[in-house]
mmCIF file of C-alpha atoms in Angstrom:
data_model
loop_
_atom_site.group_PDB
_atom_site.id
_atom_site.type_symbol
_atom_site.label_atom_id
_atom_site.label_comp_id
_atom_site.label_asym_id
_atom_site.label_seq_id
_atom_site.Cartn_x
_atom_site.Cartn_y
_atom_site.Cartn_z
ATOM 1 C CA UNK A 1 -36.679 -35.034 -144.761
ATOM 2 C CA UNK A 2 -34.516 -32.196 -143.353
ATOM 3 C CA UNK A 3 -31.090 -32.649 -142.533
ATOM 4 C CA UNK A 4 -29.215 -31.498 -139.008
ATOM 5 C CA UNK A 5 -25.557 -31.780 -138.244
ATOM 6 C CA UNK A 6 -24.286 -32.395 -134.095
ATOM 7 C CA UNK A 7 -21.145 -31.147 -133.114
ATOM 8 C CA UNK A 8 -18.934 -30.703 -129.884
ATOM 9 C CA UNK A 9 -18.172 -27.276 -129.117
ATOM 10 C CA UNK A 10 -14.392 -28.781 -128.195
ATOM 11 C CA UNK A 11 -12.157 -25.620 -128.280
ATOM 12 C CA UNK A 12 -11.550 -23.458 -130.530
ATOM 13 C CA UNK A 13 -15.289 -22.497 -130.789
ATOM 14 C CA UNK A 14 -14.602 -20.991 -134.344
ATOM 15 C CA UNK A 15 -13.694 -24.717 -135.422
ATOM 16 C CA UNK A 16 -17.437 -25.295 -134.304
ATOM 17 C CA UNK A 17 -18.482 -22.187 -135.825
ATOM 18 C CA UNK A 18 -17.112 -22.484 -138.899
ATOM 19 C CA UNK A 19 -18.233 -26.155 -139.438
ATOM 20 C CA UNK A 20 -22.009 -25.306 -139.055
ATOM 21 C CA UNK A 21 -21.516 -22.688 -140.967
ATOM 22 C CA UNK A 22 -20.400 -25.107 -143.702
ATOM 23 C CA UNK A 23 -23.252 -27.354 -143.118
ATOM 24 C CA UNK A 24 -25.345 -24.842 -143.721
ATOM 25 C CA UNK A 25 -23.982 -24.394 -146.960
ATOM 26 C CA UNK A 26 -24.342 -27.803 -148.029
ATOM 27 C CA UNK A 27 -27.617 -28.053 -147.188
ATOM 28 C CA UNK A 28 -28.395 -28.692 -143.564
ATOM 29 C CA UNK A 29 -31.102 -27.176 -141.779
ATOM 30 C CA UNK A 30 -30.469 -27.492 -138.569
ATOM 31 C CA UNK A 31 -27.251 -27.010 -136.147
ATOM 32 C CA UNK A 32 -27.036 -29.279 -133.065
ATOM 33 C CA UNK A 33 -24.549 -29.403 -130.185
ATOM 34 C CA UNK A 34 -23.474 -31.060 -127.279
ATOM 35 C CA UNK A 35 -24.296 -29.786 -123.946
ATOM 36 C CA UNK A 36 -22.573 -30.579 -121.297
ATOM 37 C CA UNK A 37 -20.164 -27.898 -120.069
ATOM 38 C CA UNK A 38 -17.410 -29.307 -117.970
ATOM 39 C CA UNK A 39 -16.620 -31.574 -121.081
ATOM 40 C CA UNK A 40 -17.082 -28.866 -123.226
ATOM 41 C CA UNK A 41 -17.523 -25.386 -123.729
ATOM 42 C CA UNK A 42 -21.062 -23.363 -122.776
ATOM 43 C CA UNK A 43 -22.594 -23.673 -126.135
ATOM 44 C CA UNK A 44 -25.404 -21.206 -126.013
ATOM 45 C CA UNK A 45 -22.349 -18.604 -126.143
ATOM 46 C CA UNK A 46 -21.699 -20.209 -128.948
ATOM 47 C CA UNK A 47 -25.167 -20.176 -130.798
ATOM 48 C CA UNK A 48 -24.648 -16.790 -130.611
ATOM 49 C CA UNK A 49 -22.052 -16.284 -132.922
ATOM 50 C CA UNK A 50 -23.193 -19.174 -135.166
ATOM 51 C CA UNK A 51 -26.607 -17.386 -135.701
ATOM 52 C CA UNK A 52 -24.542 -14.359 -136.702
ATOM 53 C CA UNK A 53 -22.598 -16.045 -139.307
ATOM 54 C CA UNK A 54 -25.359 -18.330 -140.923
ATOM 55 C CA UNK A 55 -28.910 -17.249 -142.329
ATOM 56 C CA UNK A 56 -31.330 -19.702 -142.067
ATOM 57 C CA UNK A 57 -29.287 -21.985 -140.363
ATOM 58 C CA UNK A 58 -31.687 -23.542 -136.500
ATOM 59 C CA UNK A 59 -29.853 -23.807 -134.097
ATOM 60 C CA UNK A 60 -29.936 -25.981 -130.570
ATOM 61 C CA UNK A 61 -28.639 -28.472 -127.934
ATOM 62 C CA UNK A 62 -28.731 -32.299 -128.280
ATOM 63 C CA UNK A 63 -29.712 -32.372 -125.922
ATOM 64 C CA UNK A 64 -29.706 -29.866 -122.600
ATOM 65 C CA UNK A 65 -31.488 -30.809 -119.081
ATOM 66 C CA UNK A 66 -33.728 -29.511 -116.852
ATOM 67 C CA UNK A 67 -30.977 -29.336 -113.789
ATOM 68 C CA UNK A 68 -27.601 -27.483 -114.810
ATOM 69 C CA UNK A 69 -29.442 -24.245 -115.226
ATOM 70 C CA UNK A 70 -32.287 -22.858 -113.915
ATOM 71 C CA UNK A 71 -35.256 -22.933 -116.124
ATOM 72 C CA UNK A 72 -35.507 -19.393 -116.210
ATOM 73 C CA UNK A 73 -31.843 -19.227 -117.244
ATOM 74 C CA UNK A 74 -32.487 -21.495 -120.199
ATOM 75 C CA UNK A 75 -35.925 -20.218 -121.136
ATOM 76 C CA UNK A 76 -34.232 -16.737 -121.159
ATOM 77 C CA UNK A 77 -30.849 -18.073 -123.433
ATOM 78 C CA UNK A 78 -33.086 -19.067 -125.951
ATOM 79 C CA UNK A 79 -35.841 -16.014 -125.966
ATOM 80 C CA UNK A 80 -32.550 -14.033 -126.470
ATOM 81 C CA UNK A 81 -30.643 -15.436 -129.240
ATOM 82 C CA UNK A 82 -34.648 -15.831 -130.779
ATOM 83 C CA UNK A 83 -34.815 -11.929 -130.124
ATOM 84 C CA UNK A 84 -31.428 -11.311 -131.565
ATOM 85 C CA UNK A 85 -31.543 -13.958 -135.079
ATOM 86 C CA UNK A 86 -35.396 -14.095 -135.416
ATOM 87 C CA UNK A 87 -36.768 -17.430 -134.023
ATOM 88 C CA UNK A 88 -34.320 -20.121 -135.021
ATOM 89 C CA UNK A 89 -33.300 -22.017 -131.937
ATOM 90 C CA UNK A 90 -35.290 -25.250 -130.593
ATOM 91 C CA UNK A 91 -34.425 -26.548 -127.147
ATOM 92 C CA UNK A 92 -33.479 -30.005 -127.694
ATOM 93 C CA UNK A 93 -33.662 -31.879 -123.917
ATOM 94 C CA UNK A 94 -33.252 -35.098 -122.024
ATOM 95 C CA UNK A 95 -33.088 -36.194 -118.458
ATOM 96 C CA UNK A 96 -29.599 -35.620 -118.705
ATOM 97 C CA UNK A 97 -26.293 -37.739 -118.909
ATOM 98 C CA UNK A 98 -23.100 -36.420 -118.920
ATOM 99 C CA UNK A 99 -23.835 -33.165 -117.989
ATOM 100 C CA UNK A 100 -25.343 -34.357 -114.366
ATOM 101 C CA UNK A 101 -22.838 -37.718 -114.160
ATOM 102 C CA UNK A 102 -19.803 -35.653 -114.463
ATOM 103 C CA UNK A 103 -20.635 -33.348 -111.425
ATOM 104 C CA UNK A 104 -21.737 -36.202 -109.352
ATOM 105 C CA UNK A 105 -25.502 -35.922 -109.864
ATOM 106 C CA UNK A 106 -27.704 -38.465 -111.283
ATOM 107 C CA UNK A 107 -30.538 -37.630 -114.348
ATOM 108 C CA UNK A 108 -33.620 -35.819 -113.550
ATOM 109 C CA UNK A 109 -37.107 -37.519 -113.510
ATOM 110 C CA UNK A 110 -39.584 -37.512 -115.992
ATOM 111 C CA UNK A 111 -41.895 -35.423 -113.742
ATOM 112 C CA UNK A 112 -39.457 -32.924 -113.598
ATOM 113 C CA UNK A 113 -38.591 -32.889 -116.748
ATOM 114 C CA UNK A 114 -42.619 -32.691 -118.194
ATOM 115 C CA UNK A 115 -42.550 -29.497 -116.055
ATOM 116 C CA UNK A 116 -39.575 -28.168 -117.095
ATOM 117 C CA UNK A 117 -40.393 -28.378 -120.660
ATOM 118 C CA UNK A 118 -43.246 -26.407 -120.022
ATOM 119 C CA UNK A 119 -41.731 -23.525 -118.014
ATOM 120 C CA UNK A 120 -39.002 -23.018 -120.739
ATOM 121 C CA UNK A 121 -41.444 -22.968 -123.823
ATOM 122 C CA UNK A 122 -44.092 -20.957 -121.615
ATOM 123 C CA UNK A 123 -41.153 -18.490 -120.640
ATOM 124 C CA UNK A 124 -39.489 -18.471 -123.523
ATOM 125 C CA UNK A 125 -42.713 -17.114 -125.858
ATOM 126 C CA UNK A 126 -43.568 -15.218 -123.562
ATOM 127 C CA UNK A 127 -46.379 -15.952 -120.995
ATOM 128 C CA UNK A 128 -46.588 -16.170 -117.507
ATOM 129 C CA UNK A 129 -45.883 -19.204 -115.331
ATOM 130 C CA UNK A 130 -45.896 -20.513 -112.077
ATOM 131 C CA UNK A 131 -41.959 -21.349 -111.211
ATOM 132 C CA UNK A 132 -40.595 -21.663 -107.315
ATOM 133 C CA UNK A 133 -44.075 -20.999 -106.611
ATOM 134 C CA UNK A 134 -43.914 -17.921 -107.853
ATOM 135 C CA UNK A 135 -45.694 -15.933 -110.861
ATOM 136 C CA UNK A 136 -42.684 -15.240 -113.493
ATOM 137 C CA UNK A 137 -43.037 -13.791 -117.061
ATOM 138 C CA UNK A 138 -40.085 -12.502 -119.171
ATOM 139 C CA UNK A 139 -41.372 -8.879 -120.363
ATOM 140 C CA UNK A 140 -39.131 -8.499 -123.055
ATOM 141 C CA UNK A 141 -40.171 -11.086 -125.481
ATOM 142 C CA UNK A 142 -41.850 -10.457 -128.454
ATOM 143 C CA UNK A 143 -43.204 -13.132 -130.995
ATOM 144 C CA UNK A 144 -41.176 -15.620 -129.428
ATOM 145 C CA UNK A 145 -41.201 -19.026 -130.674
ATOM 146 C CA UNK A 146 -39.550 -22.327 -129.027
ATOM 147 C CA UNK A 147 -40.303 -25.833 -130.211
ATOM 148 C CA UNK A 148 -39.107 -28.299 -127.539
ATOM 149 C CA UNK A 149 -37.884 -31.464 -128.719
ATOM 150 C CA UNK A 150 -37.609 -34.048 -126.167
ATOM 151 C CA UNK A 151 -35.176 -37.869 -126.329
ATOM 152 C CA UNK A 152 -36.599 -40.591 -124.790
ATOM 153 C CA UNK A 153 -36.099 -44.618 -125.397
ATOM 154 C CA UNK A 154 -38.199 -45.801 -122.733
ATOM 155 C CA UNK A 155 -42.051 -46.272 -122.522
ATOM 156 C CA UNK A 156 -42.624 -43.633 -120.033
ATOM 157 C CA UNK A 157 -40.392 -41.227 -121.452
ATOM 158 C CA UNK A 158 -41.767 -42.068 -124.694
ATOM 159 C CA UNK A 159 -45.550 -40.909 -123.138
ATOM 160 C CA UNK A 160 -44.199 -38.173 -122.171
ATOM 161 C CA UNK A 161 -43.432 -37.039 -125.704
ATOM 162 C CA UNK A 162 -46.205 -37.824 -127.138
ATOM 163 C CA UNK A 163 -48.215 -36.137 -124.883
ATOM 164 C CA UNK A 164 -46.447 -32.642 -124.643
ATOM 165 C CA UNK A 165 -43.373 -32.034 -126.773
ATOM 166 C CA UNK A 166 -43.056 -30.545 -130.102
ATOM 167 C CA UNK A 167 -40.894 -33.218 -131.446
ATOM 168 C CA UNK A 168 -39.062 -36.569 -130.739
ATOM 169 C CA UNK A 169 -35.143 -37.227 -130.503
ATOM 170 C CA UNK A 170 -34.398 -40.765 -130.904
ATOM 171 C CA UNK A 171 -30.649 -41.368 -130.411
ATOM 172 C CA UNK A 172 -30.192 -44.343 -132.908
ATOM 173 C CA UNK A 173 -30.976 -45.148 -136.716
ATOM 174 C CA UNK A 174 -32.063 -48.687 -135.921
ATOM 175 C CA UNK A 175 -34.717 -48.918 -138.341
ATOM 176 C CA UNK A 176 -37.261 -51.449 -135.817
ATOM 177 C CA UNK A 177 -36.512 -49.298 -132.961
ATOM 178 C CA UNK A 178 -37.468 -46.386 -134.880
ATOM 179 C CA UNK A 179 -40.718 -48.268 -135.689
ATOM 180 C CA UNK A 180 -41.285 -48.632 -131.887
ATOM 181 C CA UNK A 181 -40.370 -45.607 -130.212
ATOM 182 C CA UNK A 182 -42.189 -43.536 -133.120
ATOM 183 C CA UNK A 183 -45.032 -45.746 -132.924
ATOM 184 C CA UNK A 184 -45.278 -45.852 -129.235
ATOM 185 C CA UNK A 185 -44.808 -41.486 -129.363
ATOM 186 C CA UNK A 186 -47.993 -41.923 -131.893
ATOM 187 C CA UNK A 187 -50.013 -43.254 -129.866
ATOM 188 C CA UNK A 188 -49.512 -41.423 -126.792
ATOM 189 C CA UNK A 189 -50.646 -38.583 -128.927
ATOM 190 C CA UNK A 190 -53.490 -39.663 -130.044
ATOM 191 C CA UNK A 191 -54.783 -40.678 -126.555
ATOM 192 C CA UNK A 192 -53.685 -37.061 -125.158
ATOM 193 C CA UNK A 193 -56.384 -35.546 -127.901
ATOM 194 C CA UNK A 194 -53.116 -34.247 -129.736
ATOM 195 C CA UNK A 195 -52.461 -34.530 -133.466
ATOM 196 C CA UNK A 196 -49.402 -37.026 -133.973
ATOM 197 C CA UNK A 197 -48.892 -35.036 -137.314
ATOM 198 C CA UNK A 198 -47.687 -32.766 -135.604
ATOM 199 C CA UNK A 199 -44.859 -33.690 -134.086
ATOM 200 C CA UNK A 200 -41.267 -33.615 -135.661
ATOM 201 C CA UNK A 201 -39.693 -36.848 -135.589
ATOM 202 C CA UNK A 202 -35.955 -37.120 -135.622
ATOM 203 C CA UNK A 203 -33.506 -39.434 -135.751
ATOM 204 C CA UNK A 204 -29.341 -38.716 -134.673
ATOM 205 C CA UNK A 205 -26.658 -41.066 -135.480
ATOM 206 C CA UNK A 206 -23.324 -40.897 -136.326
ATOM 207 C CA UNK A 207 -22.879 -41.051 -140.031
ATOM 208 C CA UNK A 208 -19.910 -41.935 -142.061
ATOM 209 C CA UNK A 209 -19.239 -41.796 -145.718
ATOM 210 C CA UNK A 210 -16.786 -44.314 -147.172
ATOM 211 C CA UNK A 211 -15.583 -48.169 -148.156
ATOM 212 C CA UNK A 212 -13.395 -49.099 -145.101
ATOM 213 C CA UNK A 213 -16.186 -50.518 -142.818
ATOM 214 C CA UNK A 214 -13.744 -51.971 -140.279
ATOM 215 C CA UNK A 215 -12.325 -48.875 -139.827
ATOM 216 C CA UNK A 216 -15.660 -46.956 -139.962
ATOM 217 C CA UNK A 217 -16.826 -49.033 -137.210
ATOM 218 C CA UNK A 218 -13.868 -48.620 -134.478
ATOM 219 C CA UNK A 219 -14.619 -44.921 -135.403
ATOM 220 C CA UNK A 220 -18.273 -45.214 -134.741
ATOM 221 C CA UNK A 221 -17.800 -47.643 -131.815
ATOM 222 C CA UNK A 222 -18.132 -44.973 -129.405
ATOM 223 C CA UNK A 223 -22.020 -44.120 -130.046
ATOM 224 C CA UNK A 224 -23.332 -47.402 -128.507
ATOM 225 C CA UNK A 225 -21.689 -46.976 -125.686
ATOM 226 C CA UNK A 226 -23.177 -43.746 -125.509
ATOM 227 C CA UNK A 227 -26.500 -45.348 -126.191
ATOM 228 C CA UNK A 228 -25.148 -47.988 -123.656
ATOM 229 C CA UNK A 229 -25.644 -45.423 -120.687
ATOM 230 C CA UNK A 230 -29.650 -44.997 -121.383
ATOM 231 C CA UNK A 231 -30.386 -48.325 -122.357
ATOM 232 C CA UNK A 232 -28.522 -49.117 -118.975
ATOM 233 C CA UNK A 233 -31.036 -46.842 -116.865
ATOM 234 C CA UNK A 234 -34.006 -48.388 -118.994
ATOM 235 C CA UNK A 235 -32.857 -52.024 -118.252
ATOM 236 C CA UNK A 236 -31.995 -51.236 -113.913
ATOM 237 C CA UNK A 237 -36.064 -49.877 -114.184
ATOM 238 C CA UNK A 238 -37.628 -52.555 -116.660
ATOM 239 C CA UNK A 239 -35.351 -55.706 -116.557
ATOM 240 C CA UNK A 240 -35.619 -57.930 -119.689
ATOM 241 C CA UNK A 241 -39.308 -58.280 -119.008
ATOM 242 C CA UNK A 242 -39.811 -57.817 -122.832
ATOM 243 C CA UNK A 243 -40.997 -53.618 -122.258
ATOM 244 C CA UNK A 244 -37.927 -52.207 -124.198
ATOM 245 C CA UNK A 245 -36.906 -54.141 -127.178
ATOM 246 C CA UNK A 246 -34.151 -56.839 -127.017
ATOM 247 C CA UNK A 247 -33.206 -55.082 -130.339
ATOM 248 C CA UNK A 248 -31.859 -52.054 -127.137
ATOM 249 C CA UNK A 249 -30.992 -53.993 -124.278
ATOM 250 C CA UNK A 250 -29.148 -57.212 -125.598
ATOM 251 C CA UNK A 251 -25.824 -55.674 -126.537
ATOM 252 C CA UNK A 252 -25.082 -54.030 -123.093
ATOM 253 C CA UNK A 253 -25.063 -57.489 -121.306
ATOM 254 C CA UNK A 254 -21.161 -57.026 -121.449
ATOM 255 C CA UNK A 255 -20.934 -53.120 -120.248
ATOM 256 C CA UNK A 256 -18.538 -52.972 -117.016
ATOM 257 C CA UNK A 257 -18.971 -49.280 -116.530
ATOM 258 C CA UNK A 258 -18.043 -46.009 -118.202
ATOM 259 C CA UNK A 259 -15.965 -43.211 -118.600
ATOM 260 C CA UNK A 260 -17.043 -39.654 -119.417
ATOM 261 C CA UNK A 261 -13.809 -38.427 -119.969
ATOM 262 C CA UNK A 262 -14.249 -40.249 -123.577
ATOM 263 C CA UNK A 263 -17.471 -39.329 -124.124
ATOM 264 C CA UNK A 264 -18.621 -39.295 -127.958
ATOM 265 C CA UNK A 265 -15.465 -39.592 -128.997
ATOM 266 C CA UNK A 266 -14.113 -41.883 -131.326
ATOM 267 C CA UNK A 267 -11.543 -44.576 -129.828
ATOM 268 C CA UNK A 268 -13.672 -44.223 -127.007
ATOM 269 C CA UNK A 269 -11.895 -47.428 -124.511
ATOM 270 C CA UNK A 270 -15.350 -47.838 -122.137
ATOM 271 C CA UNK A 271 -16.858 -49.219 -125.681
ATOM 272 C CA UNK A 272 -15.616 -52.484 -126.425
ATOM 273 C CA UNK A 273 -18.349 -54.317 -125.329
ATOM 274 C CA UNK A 274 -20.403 -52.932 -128.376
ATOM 275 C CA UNK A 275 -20.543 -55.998 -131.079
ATOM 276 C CA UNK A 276 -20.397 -54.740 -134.739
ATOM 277 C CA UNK A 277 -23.565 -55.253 -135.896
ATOM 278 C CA UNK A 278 -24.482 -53.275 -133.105
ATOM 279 C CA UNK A 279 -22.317 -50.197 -135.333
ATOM 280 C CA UNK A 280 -24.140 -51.412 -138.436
ATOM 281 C CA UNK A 281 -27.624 -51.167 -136.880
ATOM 282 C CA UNK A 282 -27.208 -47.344 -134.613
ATOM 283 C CA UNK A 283 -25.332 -46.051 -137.146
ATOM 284 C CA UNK A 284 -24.984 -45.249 -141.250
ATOM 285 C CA UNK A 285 -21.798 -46.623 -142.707
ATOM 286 C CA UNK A 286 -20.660 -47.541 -146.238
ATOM 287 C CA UNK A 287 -20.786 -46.007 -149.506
ATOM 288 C CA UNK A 288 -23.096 -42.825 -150.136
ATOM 289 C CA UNK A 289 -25.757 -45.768 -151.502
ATOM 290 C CA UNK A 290 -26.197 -47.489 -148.235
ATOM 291 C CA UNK A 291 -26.567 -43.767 -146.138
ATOM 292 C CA UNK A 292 -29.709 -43.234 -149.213
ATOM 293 C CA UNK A 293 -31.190 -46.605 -148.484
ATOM 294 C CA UNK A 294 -31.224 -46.242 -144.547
ATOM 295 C CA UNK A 295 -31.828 -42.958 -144.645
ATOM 296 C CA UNK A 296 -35.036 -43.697 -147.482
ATOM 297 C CA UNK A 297 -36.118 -46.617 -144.853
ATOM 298 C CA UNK A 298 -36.614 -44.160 -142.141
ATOM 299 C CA UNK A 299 -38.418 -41.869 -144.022
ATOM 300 C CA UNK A 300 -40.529 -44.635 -144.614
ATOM 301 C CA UNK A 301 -41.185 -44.757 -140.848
ATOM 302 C CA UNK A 302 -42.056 -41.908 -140.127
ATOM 303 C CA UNK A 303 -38.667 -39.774 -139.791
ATOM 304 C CA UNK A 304 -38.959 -36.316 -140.890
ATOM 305 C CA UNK A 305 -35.547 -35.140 -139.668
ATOM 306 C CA UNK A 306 -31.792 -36.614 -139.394
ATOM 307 C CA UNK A 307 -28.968 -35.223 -137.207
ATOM 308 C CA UNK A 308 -25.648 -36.568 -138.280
ATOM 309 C CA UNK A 309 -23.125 -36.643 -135.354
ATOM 310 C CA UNK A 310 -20.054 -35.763 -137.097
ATOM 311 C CA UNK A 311 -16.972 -37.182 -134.569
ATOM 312 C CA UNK A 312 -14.491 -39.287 -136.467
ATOM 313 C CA UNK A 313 -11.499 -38.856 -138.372
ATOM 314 C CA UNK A 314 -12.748 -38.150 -142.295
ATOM 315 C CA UNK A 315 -15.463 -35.237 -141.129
ATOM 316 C CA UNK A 316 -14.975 -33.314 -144.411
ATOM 317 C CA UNK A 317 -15.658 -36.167 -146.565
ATOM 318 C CA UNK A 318 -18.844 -37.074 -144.883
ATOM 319 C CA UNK A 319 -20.333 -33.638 -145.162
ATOM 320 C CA UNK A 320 -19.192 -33.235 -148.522
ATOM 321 C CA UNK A 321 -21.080 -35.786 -149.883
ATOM 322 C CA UNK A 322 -24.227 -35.378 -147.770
ATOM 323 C CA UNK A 323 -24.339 -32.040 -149.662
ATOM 324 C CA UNK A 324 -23.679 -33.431 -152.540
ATOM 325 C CA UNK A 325 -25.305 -36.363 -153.061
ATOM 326 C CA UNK A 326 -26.952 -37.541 -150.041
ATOM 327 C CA UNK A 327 -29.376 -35.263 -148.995
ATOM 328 C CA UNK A 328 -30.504 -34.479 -152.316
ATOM 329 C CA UNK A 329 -31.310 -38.124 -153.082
ATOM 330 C CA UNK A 330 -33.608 -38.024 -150.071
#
């Protein structure tokens, strides 16, 4: 298992800089940020210098859209910084949440989306596409590589996936919806005629190292509601007809609305209605022991890759001992 860490590029961006840089040093693989940029600042300006400071280090969003840029834009972000550091970006990407809610605009579809992640790739190593109805190819790129990595909960999104991206995002480290959604991405590939091998699964959940669970929890509150906003859109288009898991849609029977002024950050007030064992389930608390054993049971599963969203109050700690003792254990 290989080991990302997610981060908001809150100002100053060499705070941001400087903590993947020290993830990298303890052993992470991968780099991950928000993207939404009127909460926070442009992060692909921001890849930049993290790819200059780091050597190995992958860098990408988690997760971007296909509607605040054009897909040439973001096809041509990543074929630069891929020109510049040598292939180590992947285009993490969604529907969207905050990053269309805030500007008054709602998440794309999954059509769009399916043919958005192929322009970008297609673009972004270099081959020609069809975009606007018209025949586009960036001439500059050379041995470009993009893997697109798509989040999805629901079972069309979760098609999707299977059938076209080069890995899967799954926003939670609920071990039985990790059995589902990978499981239902498995099969999809298999009846698209594509290898299910091949795709990278990941999992990204807050993570947080220590003994005070009450505490960790109001600290950690903040990812179901975040959760909370998807499983919302997956519940308005299925209902509790039994499609999704009650294991996703139970807890947001007491969800009065949401504020994106708050938005993955700990304290967050628009997620009281998240129960603890709701914390306990979506996210890794406790003593480095009970991050091994979670982290061990998702391997099982079929997880090849964590991201550990690092917003609370004892960041330093956390990554310390994933360095330390975590990720080596696993």
């Amino acid at each position: 298992m290989e080991f990302g860490v997610v981060l908001q590029t809150d100002p100053p961006a060499r705070d941001v800089v400087a903590g993947l840089v020290a993830a990298e040093d303890s052993g992470f693989r991968h780099g991950w940020t928000f993207d939404s940029c009127v909460l926070w600042q442009e992060p692909f300006v921001i890849y930049s210098q993290v790819l200059a400071a780091t050597k190995h280090l992958i860098v990408g969003p988690m997760v971007t859209n296909p509607s605040t840029r054009d897909w040439s834009v973001t096809a041509s972000l990543f074929a630069t910084l891929n020109d510049m550091f040598g292939n180590r970006t992947v285009c993490g990407i969604g529907r969207g949440d905050s990053a269309r809610r805030v500007i008054g605009q709602p998440p794309a579809s999954l059509a769009t989306l399916g043919s958005a992640m192929r322009v970008i790739k297609d673009l972004a190593e270099g081959r020609e596409v069809e975009h606007h109805g018209t025949p586009v190819r960036i001439p500059w790129v050379r041995d470009g590589k993009l893997e697109i990595w798509m989040a999805a909960y629901g079972p069309k999104a979760l098609r999707l996936v299977g059938e076209q991206a080069d890995g899967f995002i799954l926003q939670t480290a609920d071990p039985d919806i990790a059995r589902w959604t990978i499981g239902t991405v498995r099969e999809a590939a298999n009846a698209a005629g594509r290898d299910p091998d091949s795709i990278t699964m990941c999992v990204a959940a807050p993570a947080y190292v220590g003994t005070n669970l009450a505490h960790q929890r109001d600290q950690l509150r903040w990812f179901g509601g975040m959760v909370g906003n998807h499983v919302a859109d997956l519940v308005a288009r299925y209902g509790d007809s039994g499609v999704v898991p009650k294991a996703l849609t139970d807890y947001i029977t007491g969800r009065l609305g949401y504020d994106y002024s708050h938005h993955g950050r700990a304290g967050n007030p628009s997620t009281d209605f998240v129960p603890d064992a709701i914390v306990d389930r979506f996210c890794l608390l406790g003593p480095e022991s009970a991050h091994v054993d979670r982290l061990q049971e998702l391997k099982e599963i079929g997880v090849h890759n964590f991201a550990l969203y690092l917003m609370h109050d004892d960041k330093e700690k956390t990554l310390t001992a994933y360095g330390k003792n975590v990720i080596t254990h696993v």
